[in-house]
Amino acid sequence: MKPLEFVKPGSIQEASQLARSNGASARLIAGGTDLLDEIKEGVVRPEKLISLAGLPAMQGLDVGPSGLELGAGVTLAELASQPDIVGDYAALAQAAESVATPQIRNVATLGGNLCQRPRCWYYRSIGFPCRKKGGTTCFAALGENKYHAILGGSDCVIVHPSDIAVALISLNASLTLTSADTTRTVPVQDFFEGPDVDITSENILVPGEIVTSVSVPAPPASPLSAKSGSVYLKAKERRGMDFATSSVAVALSVSGDVISSARVTLGGVAPVPWRAAAAESVLVGRNVAEIDLQELGEAAVHRARPLQHNAYKIRLTAGLVGRAVETLLSDWR
Ligand SMILES: Cc1cc2nc3c(=O)[nH]c(=O)nc-3n(C[C@H](O)[C@H](O)[C@H](O)COP(=O)(O)OP(=O)(O)OC[C@H]3O[C@@H](n4cnc5c(N)ncnc54)[C@H](O)[C@@H]3O)c2cc1C
Ligand code: SF4
């Protein structure tokens, strides 16, 4: 058995410095629910694990008039059950509740969920040295691609596995990324990058950089007779624990009877959580009574290019988007 050193730094800056100076031989670990699987599967072989667990700067869940402030170390179970999140940021609570099992949600962290690696079965098997692992072939492109991308895939057709990311993008959230000497804030949408940018990674983190917190703005302040809300719907193959075959988070505001703002994000269909801008255009400015759910669904997937085994995702996703909008509007009728 290969020895593995476990280090508990006392601060984010120390954790960052350790990660940077040890390079690929070290990995950050939070709840460990994804990383330990990767190690067991032999996909990564670190010599050192740098623990983020318990660092005070990564804890905390505050709800205020301007929104939510979440430490990246908050667990998914906390996100799913906190009453203010369930009430005012429903898509986030529903996305958290949809992840895995209670045992995993009790340990898995917000930061770890956003930074988890892809579930592509070729990537997860050491028998397949695919492009993401530095090889020259995407085995999924012409192989078993039932769960892969219908949108935005190029040389790698993974789907991004995080449910939480999809909800956060529709809620217009941003992330704080901290390293030993810098801090920057980015919209969650800009955190993820596809294989056309760097096929070996899924986000913009540079060596030593750590996701330390997430900010979610409060739902738009409502003038008289305005309403806003959000919802997360997830389709999966099994009723129990499963990743999304397709998912959607919709956040809407309605003034009078007219939709004043809409954010629609898709999960399980692209290498990054996918903002469905064309679907948003169908919604904004429309009277709620005039929304054509078929037109909406078609707009959401109009750029889809399925692989051999995943064309089913097109209708599934179109239907899910329509159902999400219908669910929100029917709550307000
Ligand atoms: C059986 C099973 C079913 C699952 N089903 C779902 C599902 O339906 N939906 C879903 O969204 N997820 C699902 N997951 C994935 C699960 O949500 C993630 O494993 C979990 O959220 C990762 O959090 P963690 O704290 O355990 O991260 P870790 O395993 O500790 O870390 C994951 C990765 O992120 C990096 N990392 C961790 N924290 C940070 C940080 N703050 N800054 C920078 N890098 C960081 C680590 O280096 C590592 O590469 C499932 C997992 C399992 C095992
Ligand atoms: S989809 Fe990406 S991770 Fe999967 S086999 Fe192709 S290159 Fe590898």
GROMACS .gro file of C-alpha atoms and ligand atoms in nm:
model
  394
    1MET     CA    1   0.000   0.000   0.000
    2LYS     CA    2   0.126   0.346  -0.092
    3PRO     CA    3   0.184   0.573   0.212
    4LEU     CA    4  -0.041   0.880   0.228
    5GLU     CA    5   0.037   1.177   0.452
    6PHE     CA    6  -0.259   1.367   0.604
    7VAL     CA    7  -0.188   1.730   0.693
    8LYS     CA    8  -0.412   1.963   0.892
    9PRO     CA    9  -0.313   2.325   0.822
   10GLY     CA   10  -0.421   2.598   1.064
   11SER     CA   11  -0.535   2.852   0.804
   12ILE     CA   12  -0.648   2.889   0.442
   13GLN     CA   13  -0.317   3.061   0.360
   14GLU     CA   14  -0.117   2.769   0.498
   15ALA     CA   15  -0.337   2.520   0.312
   16SER     CA   16  -0.288   2.717  -0.009
   17GLN     CA   17   0.089   2.739   0.035
   18LEU     CA   18   0.110   2.363   0.098
   19ALA     CA   19  -0.103   2.286  -0.207
   20ARG     CA   20   0.105   2.513  -0.428
   21SER     CA   21   0.445   2.394  -0.311
   22ASN     CA   22   0.356   2.024  -0.334
   23GLY     CA   23   0.200   2.048  -0.682
   24ALA     CA   24   0.040   1.735  -0.826
   25SER     CA   25   0.166   1.516  -0.541
   26ALA     CA   26  -0.082   1.679  -0.300
   27ARG     CA   27  -0.459   1.722  -0.302
   28LEU     CA   28  -0.697   1.938  -0.100
   29ILE     CA   29  -0.955   1.731   0.083
   30ALA     CA   30  -1.282   1.850   0.241
   31GLY     CA   31  -1.545   1.580   0.310
   32GLY     CA   32  -1.350   1.330   0.100
   33THR     CA   33  -1.660   1.172  -0.059
   34ASP     CA   34  -1.530   1.230  -0.411
   35LEU     CA   35  -1.154   1.244  -0.365
   36LEU     CA   36  -1.128   0.920  -0.167
   37ASP     CA   37  -1.323   0.742  -0.444
   38GLU     CA   38  -1.076   0.874  -0.700
   39ILE     CA   39  -0.785   0.753  -0.489
   40LYS     CA   40  -0.942   0.410  -0.437
   41GLU     CA   41  -1.009   0.383  -0.810
   42GLY     CA   42  -0.644   0.470  -0.882
   43VAL     CA   43  -0.738   0.772  -1.095
   44VAL     CA   44  -0.523   1.000  -0.877
   45ARG     CA   45  -0.230   0.894  -0.658
   46PRO     CA   46  -0.144   1.178  -0.421
   47GLU     CA   47   0.124   1.144  -0.155
   48LYS     CA   48  -0.023   1.415   0.068
   49LEU     CA   49  -0.378   1.519   0.159
   50ILE     CA   50  -0.426   1.877   0.281
   51SER     CA   51  -0.737   1.893   0.494
   52LEU     CA   52  -0.976   2.187   0.473
   53ALA     CA   53  -1.206   2.039   0.738
   54GLY     CA   54  -1.272   2.263   1.035
   55LEU     CA   55  -1.090   2.571   0.905
   56PRO     CA   56  -1.291   2.853   1.070
   57ALA     CA   57  -1.274   3.077   0.760
   58MET     CA   58  -1.466   2.815   0.562
   59GLN     CA   59  -1.753   2.769   0.805
   60GLY     CA   60  -2.064   2.978   0.860
   61LEU     CA   61  -2.409   3.009   0.711
   62ASP     CA   62  -2.550   3.360   0.741
   63VAL     CA   63  -2.882   3.483   0.609
   64GLY     CA   64  -2.928   3.860   0.590
   65PRO     CA   65  -3.128   4.121   0.401
   66SER     CA   66  -2.873   4.126   0.119
   67GLY     CA   67  -2.861   3.749   0.079
   68LEU     CA   68  -2.683   3.431   0.185
   69GLU     CA   69  -2.318   3.404   0.288
   70LEU     CA   70  -2.205   3.044   0.290
   71GLY     CA   71  -1.869   2.906   0.396
   72ALA     CA   72  -1.743   2.650   0.145
   73GLY     CA   73  -1.720   2.400   0.432
   74VAL     CA   74  -2.097   2.404   0.494
   75THR     CA   75  -2.239   2.056   0.434
   76LEU     CA   76  -2.506   1.973   0.179
   77ALA     CA   77  -2.729   1.850   0.463
   78GLU     CA   78  -2.715   2.199   0.618
   79LEU     CA   79  -2.806   2.359   0.283
   80ALA     CA   80  -3.099   2.123   0.237
   81SER     CA   81  -3.251   2.182   0.580
   82GLN     CA   82  -3.187   2.544   0.676
   83PRO     CA   83  -3.536   2.702   0.690
   84ASP     CA   84  -3.442   3.034   0.524
   85ILE     CA   85  -3.278   2.852   0.234
   86VAL     CA   86  -3.574   2.618   0.196
   87GLY     CA   87  -3.807   2.921   0.194
   88ASP     CA   88  -3.628   3.192  -0.004
   89TYR     CA   89  -3.364   3.003  -0.206
   90ALA     CA   90  -3.570   2.693  -0.279
   91ALA     CA   91  -3.370   2.579  -0.583
   92LEU     CA   92  -3.055   2.558  -0.369
   93ALA     CA   93  -3.222   2.355  -0.093
   94GLN     CA   94  -3.389   2.126  -0.349
   95ALA     CA   95  -3.061   2.073  -0.536
   96ALA     CA   96  -2.881   1.989  -0.210
   97GLU     CA   97  -3.160   1.751  -0.106
   98SER     CA   98  -3.132   1.573  -0.442
   99VAL     CA   99  -2.766   1.480  -0.396
  100ALA     CA  100  -2.672   1.120  -0.311
  101THR     CA  101  -2.779   0.989   0.034
  102PRO     CA  102  -2.820   1.142   0.381
  103GLN     CA  103  -2.489   0.985   0.484
  104ILE     CA  104  -2.304   1.155   0.197
  105ARG     CA  105  -2.487   1.486   0.241
  106ASN     CA  106  -2.386   1.493   0.607
  107VAL     CA  107  -2.018   1.492   0.508
  108ALA     CA  108  -2.001   1.640   0.157
  109THR     CA  109  -1.925   2.012   0.148
  110LEU     CA  110  -2.043   2.295  -0.073
  111GLY     CA  111  -1.688   2.364  -0.200
  112GLY     CA  112  -1.622   1.995  -0.264
  113ASN     CA  113  -1.947   1.960  -0.456
  114LEU     CA  114  -1.851   2.244  -0.691
  115CYS     CA  115  -1.497   2.107  -0.739
  116GLN     CA  116  -1.584   1.735  -0.771
  117ARG     CA  117  -1.441   1.557  -1.073
  118PRO     CA  118  -1.648   1.411  -1.361
  119ARG     CA  119  -1.832   1.080  -1.329
  120CYS     CA  120  -1.759   0.965  -1.689
  121TRP     CA  121  -1.699   0.593  -1.643
  122TYR     CA  122  -1.396   0.599  -1.875
  123TYR     CA  123  -1.242   0.879  -1.670
  124ARG     CA  124  -1.308   0.683  -1.348
  125SER     CA  125  -1.145   0.363  -1.478
  126ILE     CA  126  -0.766   0.330  -1.489
  127GLY     CA  127  -0.808   0.103  -1.791
  128PHE     CA  128  -0.896   0.399  -2.015
  129PRO     CA  129  -0.623   0.662  -2.059
  130CYS     CA  130  -0.859   0.915  -2.216
  131ARG     CA  131  -0.797   1.274  -2.322
  132LYS     CA  132  -0.892   1.416  -1.986
  133LYS     CA  133  -0.613   1.206  -1.834
  134GLY     CA  134  -0.356   1.314  -2.093
  135GLY     CA  135  -0.432   1.046  -2.355
  136THR     CA  136  -0.535   1.093  -2.716
  137THR     CA  137  -0.881   0.929  -2.729
  138CYS     CA  138  -1.224   1.020  -2.596
  139PHE     CA  139  -1.362   0.670  -2.540
  140ALA     CA  140  -1.711   0.807  -2.472
  141ALA     CA  141  -1.746   0.988  -2.804
  142LEU     CA  142  -1.795   0.661  -2.992
  143GLY     CA  143  -1.853   0.433  -2.693
  144GLU     CA  144  -2.102   0.410  -2.406
  145ASN     CA  145  -2.230   0.766  -2.403
  146LYS     CA  146  -2.581   0.732  -2.265
  147TYR     CA  147  -2.506   0.974  -1.979
  148HIS     CA  148  -2.284   1.217  -2.169
  149ALA     CA  149  -2.323   1.567  -2.315
  150ILE     CA  150  -2.573   1.684  -2.574
  151LEU     CA  151  -2.454   2.044  -2.550
  152GLY     CA  152  -2.109   2.203  -2.555
  153GLY     CA  153  -1.898   1.888  -2.580
  154SER     CA  154  -1.589   1.901  -2.800
  155ASP     CA  155  -1.292   1.670  -2.746
  156CYS     CA  156  -1.441   1.557  -2.414
  157VAL     CA  157  -1.815   1.498  -2.371
  158ILE     CA  158  -1.845   1.480  -1.991
  159VAL     CA  159  -2.141   1.631  -1.813
  160HIS     CA  160  -2.072   1.841  -1.506
  161PRO     CA  161  -2.196   1.638  -1.209
  162SER     CA  162  -2.280   1.910  -0.954
  163ASP     CA  163  -2.647   1.970  -0.878
  164ILE     CA  164  -2.559   2.262  -0.653
  165ALA     CA  165  -2.379   2.453  -0.929
  166VAL     CA  166  -2.689   2.451  -1.148
  167ALA     CA  167  -2.901   2.605  -0.872
  168LEU     CA  168  -2.635   2.861  -0.777
  169ILE     CA  169  -2.606   2.990  -1.133
  170SER     CA  170  -2.980   3.045  -1.162
  171LEU     CA  171  -2.965   3.223  -0.826
  172ASN     CA  172  -2.690   3.450  -0.965
  173ALA     CA  173  -2.440   3.347  -0.694
  174SER     CA  174  -2.069   3.423  -0.681
  175LEU     CA  175  -1.767   3.248  -0.532
  176THR     CA  176  -1.470   3.375  -0.337
  177LEU     CA  177  -1.143   3.206  -0.433
  178THR     CA  178  -0.853   3.250  -0.192
  179SER     CA  179  -0.484   3.165  -0.218
  180ALA     CA  180  -0.183   3.243   0.000
  181ASP     CA  181  -0.153   3.593  -0.144
  182THR     CA  182  -0.470   3.677  -0.339
  183THR     CA  183  -0.848   3.676  -0.313
  184ARG     CA  184  -1.087   3.710  -0.606
  185THR     CA  185  -1.463   3.691  -0.650
  186VAL     CA  186  -1.621   3.541  -0.961
  187PRO     CA  187  -1.978   3.465  -1.068
  188VAL     CA  188  -2.040   3.091  -1.031
  189GLN     CA  189  -2.117   3.079  -1.402
  190ASP     CA  190  -1.763   3.199  -1.484
  191PHE     CA  191  -1.601   2.953  -1.244
  192PHE     CA  192  -1.661   2.657  -1.475
  193GLU     CA  193  -1.482   2.611  -1.804
  194GLY     CA  194  -1.531   2.350  -2.071
  195PRO     CA  195  -1.285   2.112  -2.239
  196ASP     CA  196  -1.226   2.363  -2.519
  197VAL     CA  197  -1.036   2.578  -2.263
  198ASP     CA  198  -0.845   2.308  -2.070
  199ILE     CA  199  -0.946   1.948  -2.118
  200THR     CA  200  -0.776   1.835  -1.796
  201SER     CA  201  -0.975   2.058  -1.561
  202GLU     CA  202  -1.332   2.176  -1.516
  203ASN     CA  203  -1.283   2.516  -1.354
  204ILE     CA  204  -1.061   2.822  -1.336
  205LEU     CA  205  -0.883   2.741  -1.007
  206VAL     CA  206  -0.507   2.793  -1.028
  207PRO     CA  207  -0.264   2.585  -0.817
  208GLY     CA  208  -0.307   2.666  -0.449
  209GLU     CA  209  -0.640   2.840  -0.496
  210ILE     CA  210  -0.927   2.738  -0.268
  211VAL     CA  211  -1.302   2.801  -0.289
  212THR     CA  212  -1.366   2.965   0.047
  213SER     CA  213  -1.720   3.102   0.032
  214VAL     CA  214  -2.034   3.148  -0.176
  215SER     CA  215  -2.259   3.456  -0.183
  216VAL     CA  216  -2.615   3.437  -0.307
  217PRO     CA  217  -2.797   3.769  -0.354
  218ALA     CA  218  -3.139   3.803  -0.195
  219PRO     CA  219  -3.430   3.752  -0.435
  220PRO     CA  220  -3.517   4.084  -0.603
  221ALA     CA  221  -3.687   4.326  -0.362
  222SER     CA  222  -4.052   4.313  -0.454
  223PRO     CA  223  -4.253   4.617  -0.547
  224LEU     CA  224  -4.623   4.576  -0.477
  225SER     CA  225  -4.768   4.270  -0.655
  226ALA     CA  226  -4.426   4.136  -0.763
  227LYS     CA  227  -4.325   3.780  -0.688
  228SER     CA  228  -4.002   3.587  -0.724
  229GLY     CA  229  -3.899   3.231  -0.662
  230SER     CA  230  -3.688   2.941  -0.780
  231VAL     CA  231  -3.714   2.569  -0.833
  232TYR     CA  232  -3.478   2.279  -0.908
  233LEU     CA  233  -3.600   1.968  -1.090
  234LYS     CA  234  -3.384   1.665  -1.156
  235ALA     CA  235  -3.443   1.362  -1.378
  236LYS     CA  236  -3.248   1.050  -1.293
  237GLU     CA  237  -3.256   0.690  -1.398
  238ARG     CA  238  -3.315   0.546  -1.052
  239ARG     CA  239  -3.557   0.672  -0.794
  240GLY     CA  240  -3.296   0.651  -0.518
  241MET     CA  241  -2.947   0.799  -0.516
  242ASP     CA  242  -2.837   0.894  -0.865
  243PHE     CA  243  -2.672   1.169  -1.067
  244ALA     CA  244  -2.888   1.376  -1.301
  245THR     CA  245  -2.955   1.252  -1.653
  246SER     CA  246  -3.086   1.605  -1.688
  247SER     CA  247  -3.176   1.881  -1.445
  248VAL     CA  248  -3.293   2.240  -1.447
  249ALA     CA  249  -3.292   2.532  -1.207
  250VAL     CA  250  -3.524   2.820  -1.287
  251ALA     CA  251  -3.539   3.152  -1.100
  252LEU     CA  252  -3.819   3.387  -1.200
  253SER     CA  253  -3.957   3.726  -1.100
  254VAL     CA  254  -4.302   3.838  -1.205
  255SER     CA  255  -4.430   4.196  -1.192
  256GLY     CA  256  -4.806   4.210  -1.223
  257ASP     CA  257  -4.863   3.935  -1.481
  258VAL     CA  258  -4.540   3.990  -1.672
  259ILE     CA  259  -4.213   3.799  -1.623
  260SER     CA  260  -3.954   4.062  -1.540
  261SER     CA  261  -3.650   3.838  -1.500
  262ALA     CA  262  -3.564   3.474  -1.570
  263ARG     CA  263  -3.254   3.260  -1.524
  264VAL     CA  264  -3.261   2.905  -1.658
  265THR     CA  265  -2.967   2.669  -1.605
  266LEU     CA  266  -2.938   2.308  -1.719
  267GLY     CA  267  -2.744   2.026  -1.553
  268GLY     CA  268  -2.644   1.678  -1.666
  269VAL     CA  269  -2.633   1.778  -2.033
  270ALA     CA  270  -2.305   1.967  -2.088
  271PRO     CA  271  -1.945   1.976  -1.960
  272VAL     CA  272  -2.039   2.288  -1.762
  273PRO     CA  273  -2.367   2.386  -1.597
  274TRP     CA  274  -2.541   2.528  -1.905
  275ARG     CA  275  -2.718   2.864  -1.907
  276ALA     CA  276  -3.017   2.834  -2.143
  277ALA     CA  277  -3.023   3.195  -2.266
  278ALA     CA  278  -3.270   3.125  -2.549
  279ALA     CA  279  -3.522   2.988  -2.298
  280GLU     CA  280  -3.477   3.299  -2.084
  281SER     CA  281  -3.557   3.516  -2.388
  282VAL     CA  282  -3.882   3.327  -2.439
  283LEU     CA  283  -3.982   3.413  -2.082
  284VAL     CA  284  -3.874   3.771  -2.014
  285GLY     CA  285  -4.137   4.031  -2.101
  286ARG     CA  286  -4.411   3.772  -2.155
  287ASN     CA  287  -4.743   3.769  -1.979
  288VAL     CA  288  -4.758   3.451  -1.768
  289ALA     CA  289  -5.082   3.348  -1.939
  290GLU     CA  290  -4.910   3.353  -2.280
  291ILE     CA  291  -4.619   3.123  -2.212
  292ASP     CA  292  -4.600   2.837  -2.457
  293LEU     CA  293  -4.423   2.554  -2.271
  294GLN     CA  294  -4.337   2.372  -2.591
  295GLU     CA  295  -4.170   2.679  -2.742
  296LEU     CA  296  -3.986   2.725  -2.411
  297GLY     CA  297  -3.859   2.366  -2.399
  298GLU     CA  298  -3.748   2.374  -2.762
  299ALA     CA  299  -3.559   2.698  -2.704
  300ALA     CA  300  -3.374   2.543  -2.408
  301VAL     CA  301  -3.228   2.262  -2.622
  302HIS     CA  302  -3.213   2.425  -2.964
  303ARG     CA  303  -2.834   2.383  -2.983
  304ALA     CA  304  -2.833   2.019  -2.872
  305ARG     CA  305  -2.622   1.773  -3.074
  306PRO     CA  306  -2.677   1.426  -2.929
  307LEU     CA  307  -2.430   1.136  -2.937
  308GLN     CA  308  -2.529   0.785  -3.044
  309HIS     CA  309  -2.697   0.681  -2.717
  310ASN     CA  310  -2.825   1.000  -2.555
  311ALA     CA  311  -3.080   1.162  -2.788
  312TYR     CA  312  -3.340   1.088  -2.518
  313LYS     CA  313  -3.194   1.380  -2.321
  314ILE     CA  314  -3.331   1.634  -2.568
  315ARG     CA  315  -3.699   1.569  -2.502
  316LEU     CA  316  -3.632   1.495  -2.138
  317THR     CA  317  -3.464   1.833  -2.088
  318ALA     CA  318  -3.720   2.027  -2.291
  319GLY     CA  319  -3.999   1.875  -2.082
  320LEU     CA  320  -3.818   1.939  -1.755
  321VAL     CA  321  -3.773   2.309  -1.833
  322GLY     CA  322  -4.143   2.346  -1.913
  323ARG     CA  323  -4.238   2.161  -1.596
  324ALA     CA  324  -4.009   2.377  -1.381
  325VAL     CA  325  -4.162   2.701  -1.510
  326GLU     CA  326  -4.512   2.560  -1.480
  327THR     CA  327  -4.438   2.455  -1.120
  328LEU     CA  328  -4.328   2.805  -1.023
  329LEU     CA  329  -4.614   2.983  -1.197
  330SER     CA  330  -4.879   2.748  -1.060
  331ASP     CA  331  -4.757   2.827  -0.706
  332TRP     CA  332  -4.844   3.192  -0.776
  333ARG     CA  333  -5.181   3.151  -0.949
  334LIG     C1  334  -2.253   0.762  -0.424
  334LIG     C2  335  -2.243   0.906  -0.460
  334LIG     C3  336  -2.351   0.969  -0.521
  334LIG     C4  337  -2.343   1.105  -0.553
  334LIG     N1  338  -2.450   1.168  -0.614
  334LIG     C5  339  -2.440   1.301  -0.644
  334LIG     C6  340  -2.549   1.371  -0.703
  334LIG     O1  341  -2.654   1.317  -0.730
  334LIG     N2  342  -2.532   1.505  -0.728
  334LIG     C7  343  -2.416   1.572  -0.699
  334LIG     O2  344  -2.409   1.693  -0.719
  334LIG     N3  345  -2.311   1.506  -0.645
  334LIG     C8  346  -2.321   1.374  -0.618
  334LIG     N4  347  -2.216   1.309  -0.561
  334LIG     C9  348  -2.091   1.380  -0.543
  334LIG    C10  349  -2.086   1.443  -0.407
  334LIG     O3  350  -2.181   1.546  -0.399
  334LIG    C11  351  -1.946   1.497  -0.391
  334LIG     O4  352  -1.863   1.384  -0.372
  334LIG    C12  353  -1.931   1.590  -0.274
  334LIG     O5  354  -2.017   1.699  -0.282
  334LIG    C13  355  -1.788   1.638  -0.267
  334LIG     O6  356  -1.773   1.713  -0.149
  334LIG     P1  357  -1.654   1.676  -0.049
  334LIG     O7  358  -1.653   1.781   0.056
  334LIG     O8  359  -1.668   1.534   0.000
  334LIG     O9  360  -1.530   1.691  -0.146
  334LIG     P2  361  -1.393   1.611  -0.152
  334LIG    O10  362  -1.416   1.471  -0.196
  334LIG    O11  363  -1.315   1.632  -0.027
  334LIG    O12  364  -1.323   1.694  -0.269
  334LIG    C14  365  -1.371   1.685  -0.402
  334LIG    C15  366  -1.272   1.758  -0.494
  334LIG    O13  367  -1.279   1.898  -0.472
  334LIG    C16  368  -1.155   1.951  -0.426
  334LIG     N5  369  -1.194   2.045  -0.322
  334LIG    C17  370  -1.272   2.020  -0.214
  334LIG     N6  371  -1.301   2.133  -0.149
  334LIG    C18  372  -1.239   2.233  -0.217
  334LIG    C19  373  -1.234   2.374  -0.200
  334LIG     N7  374  -1.298   2.434  -0.100
  334LIG     N8  375  -1.161   2.447  -0.287
  334LIG    C20  376  -1.097   2.388  -0.390
  334LIG     N9  377  -1.099   2.254  -0.413
  334LIG    C21  378  -1.171   2.177  -0.328
  334LIG    C22  379  -1.074   1.832  -0.380
  334LIG    O14  380  -0.934   1.852  -0.398
  334LIG    C23  381  -1.127   1.721  -0.470
  334LIG    O15  382  -1.063   1.722  -0.595
  334LIG    C24  383  -2.223   1.175  -0.525
  334LIG    C25  384  -2.115   1.110  -0.464
  334LIG    C26  385  -2.124   0.978  -0.431
  334LIG    C27  386  -2.007   0.911  -0.366
  335SF4     S1  387  -1.581   1.220  -2.204
  335SF4    FE1  388  -1.392   1.315  -2.129
  335SF4     S2  389  -1.353   1.201  -1.943
  335SF4    FE2  390  -1.493   1.074  -2.067
  335SF4     S3  391  -1.367   0.944  -2.200
  335SF4    FE3  392  -1.405   1.131  -2.315
  335SF4     S4  393  -1.224   1.258  -2.269
  335SF4    FE4  394  -1.236   1.102  -2.109
   0.00000   0.00000   0.00000
